[in-house]
XYZ file of C-alpha atoms in Angstrom:
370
model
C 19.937 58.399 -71.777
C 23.504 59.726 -71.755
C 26.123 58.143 -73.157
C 29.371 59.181 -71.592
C 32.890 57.553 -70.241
C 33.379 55.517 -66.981
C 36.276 53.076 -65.695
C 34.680 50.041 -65.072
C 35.937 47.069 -63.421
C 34.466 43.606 -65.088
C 36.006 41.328 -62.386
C 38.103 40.882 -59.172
C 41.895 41.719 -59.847
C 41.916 42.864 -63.278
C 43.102 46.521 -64.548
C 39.775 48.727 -64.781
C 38.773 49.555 -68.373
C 37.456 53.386 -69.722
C 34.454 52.196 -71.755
C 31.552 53.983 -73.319
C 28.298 53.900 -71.148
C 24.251 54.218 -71.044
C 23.535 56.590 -68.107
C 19.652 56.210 -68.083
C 17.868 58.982 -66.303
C 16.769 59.260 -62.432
C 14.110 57.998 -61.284
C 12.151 59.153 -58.692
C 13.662 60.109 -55.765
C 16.958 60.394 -57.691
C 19.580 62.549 -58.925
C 21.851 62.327 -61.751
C 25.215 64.384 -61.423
C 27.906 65.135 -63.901
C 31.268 63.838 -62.115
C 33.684 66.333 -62.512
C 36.751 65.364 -60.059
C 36.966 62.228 -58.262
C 39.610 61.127 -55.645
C 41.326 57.517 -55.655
C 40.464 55.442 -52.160
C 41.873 52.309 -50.651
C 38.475 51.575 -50.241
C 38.120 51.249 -54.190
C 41.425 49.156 -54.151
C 39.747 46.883 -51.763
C 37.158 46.401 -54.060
C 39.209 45.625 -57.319
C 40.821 43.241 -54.912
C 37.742 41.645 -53.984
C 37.823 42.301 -50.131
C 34.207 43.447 -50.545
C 32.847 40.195 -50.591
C 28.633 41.149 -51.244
C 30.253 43.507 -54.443
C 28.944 42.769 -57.769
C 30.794 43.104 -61.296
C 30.937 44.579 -63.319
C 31.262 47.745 -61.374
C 31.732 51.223 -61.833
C 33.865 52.017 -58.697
C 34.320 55.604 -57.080
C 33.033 56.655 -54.186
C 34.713 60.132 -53.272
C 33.934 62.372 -56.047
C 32.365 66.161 -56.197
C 29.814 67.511 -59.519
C 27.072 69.554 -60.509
C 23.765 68.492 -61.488
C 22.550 67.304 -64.664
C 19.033 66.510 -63.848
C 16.453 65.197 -61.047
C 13.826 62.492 -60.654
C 10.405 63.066 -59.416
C 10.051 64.053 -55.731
C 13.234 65.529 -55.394
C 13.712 69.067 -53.077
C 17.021 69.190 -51.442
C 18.752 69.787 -55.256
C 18.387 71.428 -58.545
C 20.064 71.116 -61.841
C 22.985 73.501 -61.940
C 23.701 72.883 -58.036
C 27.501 72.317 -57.179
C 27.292 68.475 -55.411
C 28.656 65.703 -53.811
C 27.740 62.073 -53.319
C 28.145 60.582 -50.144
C 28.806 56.831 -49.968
C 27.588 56.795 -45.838
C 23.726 57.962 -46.789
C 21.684 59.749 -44.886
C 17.974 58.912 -44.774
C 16.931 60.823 -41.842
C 13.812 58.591 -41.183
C 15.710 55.333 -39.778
C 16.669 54.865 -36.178
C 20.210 55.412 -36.392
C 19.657 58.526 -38.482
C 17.050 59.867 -35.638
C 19.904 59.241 -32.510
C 21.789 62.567 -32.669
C 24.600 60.461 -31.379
C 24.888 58.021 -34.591
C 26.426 58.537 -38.043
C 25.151 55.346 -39.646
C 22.412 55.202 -41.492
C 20.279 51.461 -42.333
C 20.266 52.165 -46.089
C 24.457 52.100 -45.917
C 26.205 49.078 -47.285
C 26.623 47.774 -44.475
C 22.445 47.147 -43.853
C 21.481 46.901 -47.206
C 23.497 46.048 -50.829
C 24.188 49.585 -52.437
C 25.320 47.662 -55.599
C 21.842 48.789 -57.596
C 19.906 51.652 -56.734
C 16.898 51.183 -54.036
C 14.449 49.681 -56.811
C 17.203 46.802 -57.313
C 17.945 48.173 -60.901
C 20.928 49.728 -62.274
C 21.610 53.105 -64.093
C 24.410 52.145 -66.092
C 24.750 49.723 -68.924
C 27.999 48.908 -71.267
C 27.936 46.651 -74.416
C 24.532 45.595 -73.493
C 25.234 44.387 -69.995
C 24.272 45.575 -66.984
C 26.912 47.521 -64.740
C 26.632 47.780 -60.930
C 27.203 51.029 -58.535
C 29.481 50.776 -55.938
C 28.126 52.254 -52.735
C 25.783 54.146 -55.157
C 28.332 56.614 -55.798
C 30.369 55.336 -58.863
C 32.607 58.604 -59.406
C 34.728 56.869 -62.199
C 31.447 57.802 -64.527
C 31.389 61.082 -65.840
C 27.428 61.142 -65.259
C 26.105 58.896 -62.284
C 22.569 58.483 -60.531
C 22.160 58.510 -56.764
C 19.502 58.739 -54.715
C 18.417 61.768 -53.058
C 19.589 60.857 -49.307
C 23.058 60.528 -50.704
C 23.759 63.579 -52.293
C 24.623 67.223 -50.623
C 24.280 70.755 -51.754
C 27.842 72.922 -51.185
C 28.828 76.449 -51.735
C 28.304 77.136 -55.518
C 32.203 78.673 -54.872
C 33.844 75.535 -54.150
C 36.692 74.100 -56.604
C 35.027 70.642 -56.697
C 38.917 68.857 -57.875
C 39.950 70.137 -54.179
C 37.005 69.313 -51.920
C 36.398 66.183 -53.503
C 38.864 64.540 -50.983
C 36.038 65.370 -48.408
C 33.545 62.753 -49.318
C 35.523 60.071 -47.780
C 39.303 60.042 -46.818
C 39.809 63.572 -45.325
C 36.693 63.692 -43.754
C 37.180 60.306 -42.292
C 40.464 60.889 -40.757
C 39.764 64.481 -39.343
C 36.788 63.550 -37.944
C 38.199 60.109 -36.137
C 40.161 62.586 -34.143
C 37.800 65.371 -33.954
C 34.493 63.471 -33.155
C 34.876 59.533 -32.427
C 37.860 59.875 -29.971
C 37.785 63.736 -29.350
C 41.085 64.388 -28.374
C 41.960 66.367 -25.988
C 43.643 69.729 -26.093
C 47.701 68.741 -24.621
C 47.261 64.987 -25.100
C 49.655 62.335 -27.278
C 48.322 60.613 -30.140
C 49.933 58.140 -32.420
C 48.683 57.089 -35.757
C 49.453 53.857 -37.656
C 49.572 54.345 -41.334
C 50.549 57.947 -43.162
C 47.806 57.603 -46.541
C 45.674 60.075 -47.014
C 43.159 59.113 -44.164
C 46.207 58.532 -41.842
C 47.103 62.214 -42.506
C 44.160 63.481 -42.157
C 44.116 61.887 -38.974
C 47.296 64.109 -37.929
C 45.596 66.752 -38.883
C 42.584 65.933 -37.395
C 44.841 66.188 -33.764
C 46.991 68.438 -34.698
C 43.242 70.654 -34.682
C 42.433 69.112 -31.639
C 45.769 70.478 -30.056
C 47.018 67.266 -28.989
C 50.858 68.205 -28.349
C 52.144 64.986 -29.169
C 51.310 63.355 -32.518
C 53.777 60.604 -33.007
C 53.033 58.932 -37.037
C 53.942 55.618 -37.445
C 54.810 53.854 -40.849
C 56.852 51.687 -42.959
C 57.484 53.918 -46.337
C 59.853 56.639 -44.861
C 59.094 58.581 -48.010
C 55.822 59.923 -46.305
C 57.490 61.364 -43.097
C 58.080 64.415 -44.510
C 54.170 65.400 -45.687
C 53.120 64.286 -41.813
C 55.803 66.812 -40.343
C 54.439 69.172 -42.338
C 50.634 68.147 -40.882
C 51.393 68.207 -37.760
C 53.432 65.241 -36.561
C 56.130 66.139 -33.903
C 57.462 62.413 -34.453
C 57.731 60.031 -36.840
C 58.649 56.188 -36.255
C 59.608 53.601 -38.907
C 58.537 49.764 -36.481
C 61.360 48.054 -39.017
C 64.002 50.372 -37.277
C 63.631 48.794 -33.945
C 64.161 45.241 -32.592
C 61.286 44.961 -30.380
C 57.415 45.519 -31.138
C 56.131 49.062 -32.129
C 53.900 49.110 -29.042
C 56.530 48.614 -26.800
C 58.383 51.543 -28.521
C 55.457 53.849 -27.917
C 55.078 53.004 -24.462
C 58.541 53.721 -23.826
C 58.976 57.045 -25.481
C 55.430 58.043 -23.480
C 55.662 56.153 -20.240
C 52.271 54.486 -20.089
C 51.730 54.586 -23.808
C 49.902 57.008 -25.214
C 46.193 59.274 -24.762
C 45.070 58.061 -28.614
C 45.512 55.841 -31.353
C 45.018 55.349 -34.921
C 44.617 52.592 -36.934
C 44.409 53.641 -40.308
C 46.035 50.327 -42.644
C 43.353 47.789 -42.029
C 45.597 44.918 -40.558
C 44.671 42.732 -37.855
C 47.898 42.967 -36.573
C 48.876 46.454 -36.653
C 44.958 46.803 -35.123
C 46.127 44.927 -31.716
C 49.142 46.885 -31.997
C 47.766 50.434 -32.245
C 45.163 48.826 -29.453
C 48.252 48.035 -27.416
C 50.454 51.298 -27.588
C 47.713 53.203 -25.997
C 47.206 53.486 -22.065
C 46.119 50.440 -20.546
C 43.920 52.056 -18.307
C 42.512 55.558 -20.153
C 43.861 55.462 -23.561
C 41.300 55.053 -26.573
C 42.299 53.436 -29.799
C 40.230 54.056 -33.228
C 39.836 51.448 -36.094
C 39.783 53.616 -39.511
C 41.282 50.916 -41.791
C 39.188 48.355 -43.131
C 40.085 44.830 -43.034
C 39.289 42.157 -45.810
C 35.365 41.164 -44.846
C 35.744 38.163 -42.501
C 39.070 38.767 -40.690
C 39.241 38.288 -37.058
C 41.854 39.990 -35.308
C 43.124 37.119 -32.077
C 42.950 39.683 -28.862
C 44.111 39.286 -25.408
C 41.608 40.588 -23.555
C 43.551 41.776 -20.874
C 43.906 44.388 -23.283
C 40.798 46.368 -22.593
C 39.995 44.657 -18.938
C 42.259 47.337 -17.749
C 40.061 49.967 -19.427
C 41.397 50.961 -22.805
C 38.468 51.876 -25.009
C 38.515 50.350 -28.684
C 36.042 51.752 -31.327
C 35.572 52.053 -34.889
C 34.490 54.736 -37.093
C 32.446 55.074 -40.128
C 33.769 58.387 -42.294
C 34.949 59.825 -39.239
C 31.414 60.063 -37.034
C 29.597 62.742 -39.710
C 26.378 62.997 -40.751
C 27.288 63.252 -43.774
C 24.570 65.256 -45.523
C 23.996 67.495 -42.700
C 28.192 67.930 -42.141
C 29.627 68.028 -45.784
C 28.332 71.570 -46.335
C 29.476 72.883 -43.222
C 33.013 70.982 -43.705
C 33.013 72.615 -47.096
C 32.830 76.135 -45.751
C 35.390 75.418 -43.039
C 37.762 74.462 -46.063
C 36.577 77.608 -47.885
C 37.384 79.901 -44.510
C 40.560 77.753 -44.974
C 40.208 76.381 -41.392
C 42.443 73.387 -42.691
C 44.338 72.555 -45.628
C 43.070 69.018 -47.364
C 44.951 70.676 -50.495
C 48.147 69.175 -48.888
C 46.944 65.828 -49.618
C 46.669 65.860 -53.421
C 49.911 64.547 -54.701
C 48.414 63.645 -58.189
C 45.868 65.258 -60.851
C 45.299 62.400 -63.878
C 42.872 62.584 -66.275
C 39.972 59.482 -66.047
C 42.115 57.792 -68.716
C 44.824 57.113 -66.623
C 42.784 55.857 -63.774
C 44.979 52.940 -63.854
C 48.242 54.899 -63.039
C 46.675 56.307 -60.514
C 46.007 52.706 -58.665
C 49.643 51.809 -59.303
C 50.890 55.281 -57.148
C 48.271 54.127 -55.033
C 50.059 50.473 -54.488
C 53.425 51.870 -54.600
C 53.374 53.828 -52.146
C 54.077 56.966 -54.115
C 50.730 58.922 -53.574
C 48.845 60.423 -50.832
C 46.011 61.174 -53.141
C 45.245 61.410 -56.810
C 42.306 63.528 -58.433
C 41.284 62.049 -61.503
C 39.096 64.581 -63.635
C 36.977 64.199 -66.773
């Protein structure tokens, strides 16, 4: 057992708290992993805010994170102690159905399928003050040591500076790859994306790769206009600077409304929007931002009778455990820039401040290390 430090959340809403924790050992068919950098998500803010409703406190949250590691469990090949790593929060299993379909990134042992609150033997890793702690997604990157299993953790180049690529195991990787693989834009086409955080940007980037030649961002904080120029926007819209609905503004500055968009906020009613500003008959609008579990968003269908396309995506369409490595490399041979994200480097103790940038609107991303 290691004993180590960890932000843990003990319930819904409140501030998290860096505790001393019981790391037991893997078991088999499991790794354990000294954390070394970890990157703050929205998706761990929706979970301190309780929008995950089948979550379970306490909690260790983190789910973007990069280490080396410490030890393995019985049974397991695709790692060895020393090994640069990172978790992946979509696993990989490569037995199920989904995982067999070359075409699918989802994988029946996600979240989604099956509570990744405990580990698959419905037992925990972690205790604290003699209570049990849950794993969020099976990640928990606010630990400094964590245990996943095996189909949720990938090998990378031994060279990689693990507080930079971090950011891959969720926000960049999800935003590139909305534009690169679930609406594969097209080289010459417009694009507009709702919402400039990290995934948003990465979205930008994502077409900017893609060679779409109009990338028109779209967000309320004017403050992050500047960092999407720099990405790759050629336009950037504030909706509280005009009278009449931001899909109506889009339409007119591209005629019929443009080739691709973005939602990446999670609100039902920037989703219809985004759904709205794209071409009614051709255009193809992506949901990255998660809504509160149980939302419905009210649609006219009319909408996508005329042939718009709406789909979601699930970290961007990768498999993960087969993709990270080769994303790594591509950030290595410096084939994009995910460096431009990182606005903050804390320490774990000040995991707190980081949530508060996070809320203000002041970061894109912040790196905690241990």
């Amino acid at each position: 057992v290691i004993r180590c430090r960890a932000a843990v959340a003990w319930a819904v809403g409140k501030p998290l708290s860096l505790e001393e924790v019981e790391v037991a050992p893997p078991k088999a068919g499991e790794v354990r992993i000294k954390i070394v950098a970890a990157g703050i998500c929205g998706t761990d803010e929706n979970l301190l805010q309780g929008f995950f409703p089948n979550a379970d406190f306490p909690v260790i949250p983190g789910h973007e994170g990069a280490g080396i590691v410490e030890s393995i469990g019985e049974g397991v090949t695709s790692v060895k102690p020393g090994d640069k790593v990172m978790p992946v929060c979509l696993p990989q299993c490569g037995e199920c159905s989904f995982c067999l379909n070359p075409e699918s990134n989802y994988c029946l042992k996600t979240h989604f399928s099956e509570s990744q609150n405990l580990l698959p033997d419905k037992t925990s890793r972690f205790t604290c003050k003699g209570k049990q702690i849950h794993h969020f997604l099976w990640v928990s990157t606010f630990a400094e040591y964590t245990v996943i299993p095996e189909y949720a953790v990938v090998k990378i180049d031994a060279a990689a500076p693990l507080d930079k690529v971090c950011l891959l195991g969720c926000g960049f990787s999800t935003g590139y790859g909305a534009a690169i693989n679930t609406a594969k834009v097209k080289p010459g086409s417009s694009c507009a994306i709702f919402g400039l955080g990290g995934v948003g940007l990465s979205v930008v980037m994502g077409c900017k790769a893609a060679g779409a030649s109009r990338i028109i961002a779209v967000d309320i904080n004017k403050d992050k206009f500047a960092k999407a120029r720099e990405l790759g926007a050629t336009d950037c819209i504030n909706p509280q600077d005009f009278k009449k609905p931001i899909q109506e503004v889009l339409t007119d500055m591209t005629g019929h409304g443009v080739d691709y968009s973005f939602e990446a906020i999670g609100h039902a009613d920037t989703m219809t929007a985004a759904l709205a500003s794209c071409n009614m008959s051709t255009g193809v609008c992506i949901m990255v931002g998660e809504l509160a579990s149980g939302s419905v968003i009210p649609l006219d269908p009319m909408l996508v009778l005329s042939g718009r396309t709406w789909k979601g995506t699930l970290l961007g369409g990768w498999k993960m455990r087969d993709s990270l490595p080769k994303l790594v490399s591509s950030y290595m041979e410096k084939k994009f820039n995910s460096d431009l994200l990182i606005t903050h480097t804390l320490p774990i103790a000040k995991v707190n401040e980081g949530f508060e940038l996070l809320r203000a609107g002041k970061s894109i991303r912040s790196v905690l290390l241990f």
